[in-house]
Structures are given as structure tokens and as C-alpha cells.
Amino acid sequence: MCAETGFKGELVCDLSKPGGTMRKLMDVSGPERLGWKAS
């Protein structure tokens, strides 16, 4: 990644933090009131 972008700095990995993105959930209560149902 650094070679492709030309980045000359240092990358530091903080192993105390969880990896990846937490699962995101949408609030579908509005569309459900209008009759829409999530599949």
C-alpha cells in the first residue's frame, strides 16, 4: 500500500483496538409502519 501511494511515513498497528468494523444495523421502524418488510 505504501509503495503504491508513495507514502514515506511509518504505519503503526495498535493491537489493543479490535480489528474490523462493528456490524451496523438500520432502524427500519419507519418503513415498517408504511407496510414495508425487511427480507
PDB file of C-alpha atoms in Angstrom:
ATOM      1  CA  MET A   1       0.000   0.000   0.000  1.00  0.00           C
ATOM      2  CA  CYS A   2       2.771   2.434   0.898  1.00  0.00           C
ATOM      3  CA  ALA A   3       4.696   1.686  -2.305  1.00  0.00           C
ATOM      4  CA  GLU A   4       1.603   2.172  -4.470  1.00  0.00           C
ATOM      5  CA  THR A   5       0.692   5.520  -2.901  1.00  0.00           C
ATOM      6  CA  GLY A   6       4.215   6.839  -2.372  1.00  0.00           C
ATOM      7  CA  PHE A   7       3.693   7.151   1.389  1.00  0.00           C
ATOM      8  CA  LYS A   8       7.052   7.670   3.128  1.00  0.00           C
ATOM      9  CA  GLY A   9       5.834   7.670   6.758  1.00  0.00           C
ATOM     10  CA  GLU A  10       5.546   4.855   9.264  1.00  0.00           C
ATOM     11  CA  LEU A  11       2.491   2.652   9.729  1.00  0.00           C
ATOM     12  CA  VAL A  12       1.759   1.680  13.324  1.00  0.00           C
ATOM     13  CA  CYS A  13      -0.688  -1.062  14.260  1.00  0.00           C
ATOM     14  CA  ASP A  14      -2.491  -0.624  17.609  1.00  0.00           C
ATOM     15  CA  LEU A  15      -3.231  -4.202  18.682  1.00  0.00           C
ATOM     16  CA  SER A  16      -5.221  -3.003  21.715  1.00  0.00           C
ATOM     17  CA  LYS A  17      -8.085  -1.972  19.412  1.00  0.00           C
ATOM     18  CA  PRO A  18     -10.439  -4.512  17.793  1.00  0.00           C
ATOM     19  CA  GLY A  19      -9.984  -5.221  14.106  1.00  0.00           C
ATOM     20  CA  GLY A  20     -12.653  -4.618  11.500  1.00  0.00           C
ATOM     21  CA  THR A  21     -15.839  -2.624  11.605  1.00  0.00           C
ATOM     22  CA  MET A  22     -18.614  -3.362  14.045  1.00  0.00           C
ATOM     23  CA  ARG A  23     -21.844  -4.603  12.472  1.00  0.00           C
ATOM     24  CA  LYS A  24     -24.141  -1.733  11.516  1.00  0.00           C
ATOM     25  CA  LEU A  25     -27.889  -2.122  11.923  1.00  0.00           C
ATOM     26  CA  MET A  26     -30.514   0.153  10.431  1.00  0.00           C
ATOM     27  CA  ASP A  27     -33.667   1.302  12.170  1.00  0.00           C
ATOM     28  CA  VAL A  28     -36.461   0.138   9.845  1.00  0.00           C
ATOM     29  CA  SER A  29     -39.357   1.085  12.119  1.00  0.00           C
ATOM     30  CA  GLY A  30     -40.395   3.980   9.847  1.00  0.00           C
ATOM     31  CA  PRO A  31     -40.722   1.971   6.621  1.00  0.00           C
ATOM     32  CA  GLU A  32     -42.322  -0.915   8.543  1.00  0.00           C
ATOM     33  CA  ARG A  33     -45.105   1.442   9.690  1.00  0.00           C
ATOM     34  CA  LEU A  34     -45.804   2.044   5.999  1.00  0.00           C
ATOM     35  CA  GLY A  35     -46.099  -1.682   5.274  1.00  0.00           C
ATOM     36  CA  TRP A  36     -42.523  -2.445   4.133  1.00  0.00           C
ATOM     37  CA  LYS A  37     -40.990  -5.691   5.423  1.00  0.00           C
ATOM     38  CA  ALA A  38     -37.258  -6.416   5.561  1.00  0.00           C
ATOM     39  CA  SER A  39     -36.213  -9.646   3.866  1.00  0.00           C
TER      40      SER A  39
END
